Short mmCIF file of C-alpha atoms in Angstrom, two decimals:
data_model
loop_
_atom_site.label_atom_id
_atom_site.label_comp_id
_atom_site.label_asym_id
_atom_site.label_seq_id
_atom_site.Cartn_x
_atom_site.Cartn_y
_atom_site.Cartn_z
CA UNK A 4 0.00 0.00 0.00
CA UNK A 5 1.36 3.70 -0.90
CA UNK A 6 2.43 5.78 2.07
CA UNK A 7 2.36 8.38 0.49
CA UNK A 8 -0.38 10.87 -1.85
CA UNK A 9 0.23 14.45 -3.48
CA UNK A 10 -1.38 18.07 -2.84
CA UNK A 11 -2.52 19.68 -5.40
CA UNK A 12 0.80 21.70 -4.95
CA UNK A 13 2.72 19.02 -5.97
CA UNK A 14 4.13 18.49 -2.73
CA UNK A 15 4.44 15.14 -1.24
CA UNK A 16 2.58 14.24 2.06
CA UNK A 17 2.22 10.89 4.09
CA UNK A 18 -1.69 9.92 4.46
CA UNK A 19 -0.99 9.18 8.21
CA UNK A 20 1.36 11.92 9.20
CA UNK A 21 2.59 12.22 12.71
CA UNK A 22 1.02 15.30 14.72
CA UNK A 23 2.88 15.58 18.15
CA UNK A 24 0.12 17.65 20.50
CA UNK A 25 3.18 19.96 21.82
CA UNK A 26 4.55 21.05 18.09
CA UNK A 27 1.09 22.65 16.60
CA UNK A 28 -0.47 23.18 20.22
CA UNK A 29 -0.87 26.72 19.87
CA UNK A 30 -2.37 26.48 15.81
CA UNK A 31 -4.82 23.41 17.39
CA UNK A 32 -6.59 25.67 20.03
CA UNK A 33 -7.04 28.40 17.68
CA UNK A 34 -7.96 26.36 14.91
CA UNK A 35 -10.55 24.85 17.52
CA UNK A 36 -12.22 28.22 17.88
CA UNK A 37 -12.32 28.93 14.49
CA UNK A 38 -14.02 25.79 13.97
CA UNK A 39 -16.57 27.01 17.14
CA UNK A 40 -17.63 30.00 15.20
CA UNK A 41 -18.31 28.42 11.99
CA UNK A 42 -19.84 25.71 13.52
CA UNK A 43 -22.01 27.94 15.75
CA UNK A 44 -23.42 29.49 12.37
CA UNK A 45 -24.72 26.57 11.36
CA UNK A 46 -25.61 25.55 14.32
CA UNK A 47 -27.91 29.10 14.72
CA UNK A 48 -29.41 28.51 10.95
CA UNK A 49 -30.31 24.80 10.66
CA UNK A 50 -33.08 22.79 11.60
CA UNK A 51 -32.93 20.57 14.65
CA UNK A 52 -32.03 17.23 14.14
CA UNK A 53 -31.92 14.47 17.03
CA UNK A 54 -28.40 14.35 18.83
CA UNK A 55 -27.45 17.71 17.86
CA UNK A 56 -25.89 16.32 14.13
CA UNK A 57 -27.68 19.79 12.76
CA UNK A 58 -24.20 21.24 14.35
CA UNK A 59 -21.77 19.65 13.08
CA UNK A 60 -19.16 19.72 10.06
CA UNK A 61 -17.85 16.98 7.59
CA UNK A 62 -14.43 16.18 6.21
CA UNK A 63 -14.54 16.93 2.61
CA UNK A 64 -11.44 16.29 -0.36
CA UNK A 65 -9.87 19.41 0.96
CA UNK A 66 -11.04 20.45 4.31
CA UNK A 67 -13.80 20.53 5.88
CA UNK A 68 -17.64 21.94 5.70
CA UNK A 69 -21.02 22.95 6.82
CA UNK A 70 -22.37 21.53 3.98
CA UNK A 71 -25.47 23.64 2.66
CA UNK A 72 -27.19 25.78 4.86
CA UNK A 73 -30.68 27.09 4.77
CA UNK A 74 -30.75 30.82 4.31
CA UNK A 75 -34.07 32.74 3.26
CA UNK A 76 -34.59 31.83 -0.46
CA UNK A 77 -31.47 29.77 -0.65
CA UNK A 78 -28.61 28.09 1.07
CA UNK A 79 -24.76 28.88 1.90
CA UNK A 80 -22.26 26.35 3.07
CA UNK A 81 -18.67 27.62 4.70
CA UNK A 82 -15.85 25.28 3.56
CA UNK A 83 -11.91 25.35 5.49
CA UNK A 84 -9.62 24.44 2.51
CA UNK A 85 -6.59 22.82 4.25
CA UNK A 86 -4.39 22.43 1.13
CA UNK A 87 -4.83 26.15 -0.31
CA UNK A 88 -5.71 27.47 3.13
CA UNK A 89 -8.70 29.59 2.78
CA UNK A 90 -12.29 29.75 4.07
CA UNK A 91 -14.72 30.02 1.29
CA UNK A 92 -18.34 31.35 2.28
CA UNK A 93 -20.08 30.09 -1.14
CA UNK A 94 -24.01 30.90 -1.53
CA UNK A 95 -26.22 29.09 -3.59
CA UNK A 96 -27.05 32.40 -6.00
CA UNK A 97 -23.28 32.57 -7.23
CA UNK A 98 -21.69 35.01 -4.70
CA UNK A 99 -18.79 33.95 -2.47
CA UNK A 100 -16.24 35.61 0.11
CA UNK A 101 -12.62 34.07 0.51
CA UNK A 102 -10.66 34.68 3.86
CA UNK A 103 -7.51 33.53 3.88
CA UNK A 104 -6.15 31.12 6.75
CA UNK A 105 -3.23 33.00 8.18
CA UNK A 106 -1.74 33.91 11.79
CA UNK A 107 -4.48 36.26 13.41
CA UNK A 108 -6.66 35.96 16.97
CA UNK A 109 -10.03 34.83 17.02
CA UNK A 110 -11.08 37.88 17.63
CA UNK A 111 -9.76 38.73 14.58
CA UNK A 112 -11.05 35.99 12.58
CA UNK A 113 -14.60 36.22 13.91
CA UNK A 114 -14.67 39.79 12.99
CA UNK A 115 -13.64 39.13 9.39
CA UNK A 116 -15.47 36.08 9.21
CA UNK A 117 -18.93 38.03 10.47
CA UNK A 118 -18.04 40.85 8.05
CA UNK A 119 -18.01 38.15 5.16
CA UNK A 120 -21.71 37.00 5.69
CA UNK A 121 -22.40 40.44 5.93
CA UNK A 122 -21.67 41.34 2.67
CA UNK A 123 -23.02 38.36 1.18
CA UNK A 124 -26.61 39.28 3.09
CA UNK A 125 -26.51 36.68 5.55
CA UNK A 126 -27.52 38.14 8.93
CA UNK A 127 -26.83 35.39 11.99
CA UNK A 128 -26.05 35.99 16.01
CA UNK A 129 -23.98 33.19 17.21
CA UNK A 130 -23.41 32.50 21.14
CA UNK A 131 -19.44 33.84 21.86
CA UNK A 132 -19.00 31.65 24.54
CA UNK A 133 -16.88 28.75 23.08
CA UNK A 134 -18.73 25.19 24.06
CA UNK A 135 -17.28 22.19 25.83
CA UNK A 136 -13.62 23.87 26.88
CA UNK A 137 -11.80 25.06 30.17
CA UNK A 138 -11.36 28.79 30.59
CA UNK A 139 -13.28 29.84 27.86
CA UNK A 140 -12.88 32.85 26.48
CA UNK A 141 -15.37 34.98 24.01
CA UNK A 142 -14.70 34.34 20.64
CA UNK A 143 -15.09 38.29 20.17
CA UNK A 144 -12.59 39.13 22.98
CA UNK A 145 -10.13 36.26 22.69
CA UNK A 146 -6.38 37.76 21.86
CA UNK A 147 -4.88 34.94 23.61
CA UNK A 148 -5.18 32.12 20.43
CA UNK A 149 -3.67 33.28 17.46
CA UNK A 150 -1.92 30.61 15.88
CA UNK A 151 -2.13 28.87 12.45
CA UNK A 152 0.77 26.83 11.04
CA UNK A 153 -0.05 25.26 7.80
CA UNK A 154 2.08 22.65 7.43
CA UNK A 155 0.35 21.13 10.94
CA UNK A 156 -3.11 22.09 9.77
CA UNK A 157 -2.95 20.54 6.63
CA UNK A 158 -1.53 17.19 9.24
CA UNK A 159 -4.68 17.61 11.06
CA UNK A 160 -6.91 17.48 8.11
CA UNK A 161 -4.51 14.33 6.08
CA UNK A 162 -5.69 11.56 9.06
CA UNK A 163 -9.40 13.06 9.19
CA UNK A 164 -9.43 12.11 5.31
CA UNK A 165 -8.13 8.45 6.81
CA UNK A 166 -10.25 8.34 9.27
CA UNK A 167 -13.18 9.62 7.62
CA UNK A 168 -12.79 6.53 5.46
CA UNK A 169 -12.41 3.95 7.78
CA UNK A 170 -15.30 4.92 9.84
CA UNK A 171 -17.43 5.13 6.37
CA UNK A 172 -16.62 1.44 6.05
CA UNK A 173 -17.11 0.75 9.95
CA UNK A 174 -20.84 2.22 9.57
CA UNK A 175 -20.98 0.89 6.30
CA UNK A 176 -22.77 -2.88 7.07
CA UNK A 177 -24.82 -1.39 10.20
CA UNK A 178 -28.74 -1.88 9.53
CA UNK A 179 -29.97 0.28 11.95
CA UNK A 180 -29.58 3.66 13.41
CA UNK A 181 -26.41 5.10 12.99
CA UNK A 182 -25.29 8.70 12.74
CA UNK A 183 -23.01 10.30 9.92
CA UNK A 184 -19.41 10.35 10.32
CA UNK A 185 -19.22 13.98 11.10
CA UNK A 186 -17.03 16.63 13.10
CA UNK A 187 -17.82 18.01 16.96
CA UNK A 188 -16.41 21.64 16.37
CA UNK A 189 -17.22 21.27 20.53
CA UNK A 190 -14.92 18.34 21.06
CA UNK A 191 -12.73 19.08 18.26
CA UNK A 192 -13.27 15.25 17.54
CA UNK A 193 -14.32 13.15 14.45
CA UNK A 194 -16.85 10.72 15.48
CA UNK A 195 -19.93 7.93 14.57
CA UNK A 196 -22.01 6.34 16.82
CA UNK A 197 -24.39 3.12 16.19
CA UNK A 198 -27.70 3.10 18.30
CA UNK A 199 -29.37 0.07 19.91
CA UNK A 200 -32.47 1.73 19.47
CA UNK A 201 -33.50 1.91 23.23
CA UNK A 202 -33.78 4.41 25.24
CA UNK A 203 -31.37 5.18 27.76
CA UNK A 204 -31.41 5.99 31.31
CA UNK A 205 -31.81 9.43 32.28
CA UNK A 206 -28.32 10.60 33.22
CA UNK A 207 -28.59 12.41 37.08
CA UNK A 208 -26.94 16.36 36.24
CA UNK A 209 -27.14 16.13 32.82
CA UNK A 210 -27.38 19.69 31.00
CA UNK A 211 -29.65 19.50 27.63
CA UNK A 212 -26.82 19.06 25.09
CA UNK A 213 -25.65 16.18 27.38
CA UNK A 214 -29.68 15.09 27.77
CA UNK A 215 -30.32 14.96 24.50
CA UNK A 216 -26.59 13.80 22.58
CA UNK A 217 -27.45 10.59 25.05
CA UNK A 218 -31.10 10.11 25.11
CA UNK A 219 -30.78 6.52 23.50
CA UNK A 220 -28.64 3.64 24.20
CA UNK A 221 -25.39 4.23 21.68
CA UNK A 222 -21.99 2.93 21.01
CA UNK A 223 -19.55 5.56 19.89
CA UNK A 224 -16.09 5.68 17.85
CA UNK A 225 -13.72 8.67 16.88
CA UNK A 226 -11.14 10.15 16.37
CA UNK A 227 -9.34 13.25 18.77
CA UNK A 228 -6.23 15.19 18.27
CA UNK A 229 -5.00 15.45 22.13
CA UNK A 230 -5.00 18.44 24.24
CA UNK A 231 -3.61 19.62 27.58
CA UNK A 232 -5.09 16.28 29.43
CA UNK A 233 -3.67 14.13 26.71
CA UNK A 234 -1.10 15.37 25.11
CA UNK A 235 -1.24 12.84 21.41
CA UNK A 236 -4.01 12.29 19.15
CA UNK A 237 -5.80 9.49 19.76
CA UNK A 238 -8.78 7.10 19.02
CA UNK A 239 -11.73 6.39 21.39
CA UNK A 240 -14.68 4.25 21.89
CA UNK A 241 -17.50 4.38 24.56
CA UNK A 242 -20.79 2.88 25.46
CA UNK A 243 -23.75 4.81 26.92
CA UNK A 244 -24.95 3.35 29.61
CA UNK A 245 -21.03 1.93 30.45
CA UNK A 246 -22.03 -1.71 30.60
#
């Protein structure tokens, strides 16, 4: 089997490439926010869906995406190009907004990012508190996170494309409920997670995200790039209830 694929740059990149937490810390925090605010968009802008899969993104031949996006008469989508390293804001009547992915806070980004729907007409409030980390800080006041390497990115994005694959063939032979495999801009984790189709216990504290991500029995896979706690990426699997 080939180790190796090609950008299309030309350059030459291994499909499982190592990503040490310590050497793109600092570009995998802030990349995590910027993932928050996009994901909060559509988050704000789509239809409910059971488990909370109307928030999340999906690893795509170059990044990753929204995927469409109801908007008044038509839809947008918001698409992170890891191999030319924009974000594209693309609507479905033929206008689009490019920002490039560069060094900048989130701060920053958010405020260019917001300024790009507004000038394609799309008007949207998001929540600025980021979801599911320690300290948070507002996405409109954070000055702290400002990093983005793209050689690590572009790491980041080469094992989601592996893993998106593997868990496509994992889900593949399932007959019944089973969710996409799709991105947790929260958790900053790929994931897909088979149900039993019974309905779980309720869990004692439980906030609603938590209520309703676990309201049925499930058995869950992914795929998580480390953090302060755990300090290499990693893959996971759980069962709700634990047995």
């Amino acid at each position: 089997m080939e180790s190796t694929s090609k950008t299309s740059r030309g350059e030459t990149a291994e499909l499982w490439p190592s990503l040490p937490f310590e050497a793109w810390k600092d570009t995998c925090e802030t990349l995590h926010m910027w993932t928050q605010i996009v994901g909060k968009v559509r988050m704000e802008l789509s239809p409910f869906v059971n488990h909370w899969w109307h928030v999340t993104l999906y690893v795509t031949p170059r990044g990753l995406t929204t995927s469409a996006i109801p908007y008044q008469r038509g839809t947008f989508a918001v698409n992170f190009d890891f191999i030319e390293h924009n974000l594209f804001v693309l609507t479905s009547d033929g206008t689009s907004k490019t920002l490039p992915l560069i060094p900048r806070s989130v701060t920053a980004f958010y405020q260019e990012f917001m300024a790009c729907l507004h000038a394609l007409g799309i008007e949207v409030t998001i929540n600025t508190l980021p979801s599911e980390v320690r300290n948070p800080i507002r996405c409109d006041e954070d000055e702290v996170h400002a990093s983005y390497d793209p050689i690590y990115a572009q790491r980041f994005w080469r094992i989601l494309v592996q893993v998106d694959k593997v868990f496509k063939q994992f889900r593949s032979p399932f007959l019944g409920k089973c969710s996409p495999v799709h991105f947790f801009w929260g958790s900053f984790d790929l994931a897909v997670t088979r149900f039993s189709g019974r309905r779980a216990p309720e869990r004692p504290g439980a906030d609603s995200i938590t209520r309703e991500a676990y309201s049925h029995e499930v058995i869950s896979c992914g795929f998580w790039p480390g953090d302060e706690t755990f300090k290499e990426p990693a893959f996971y699997s759980y069962t709700v209830p634990a047995p």
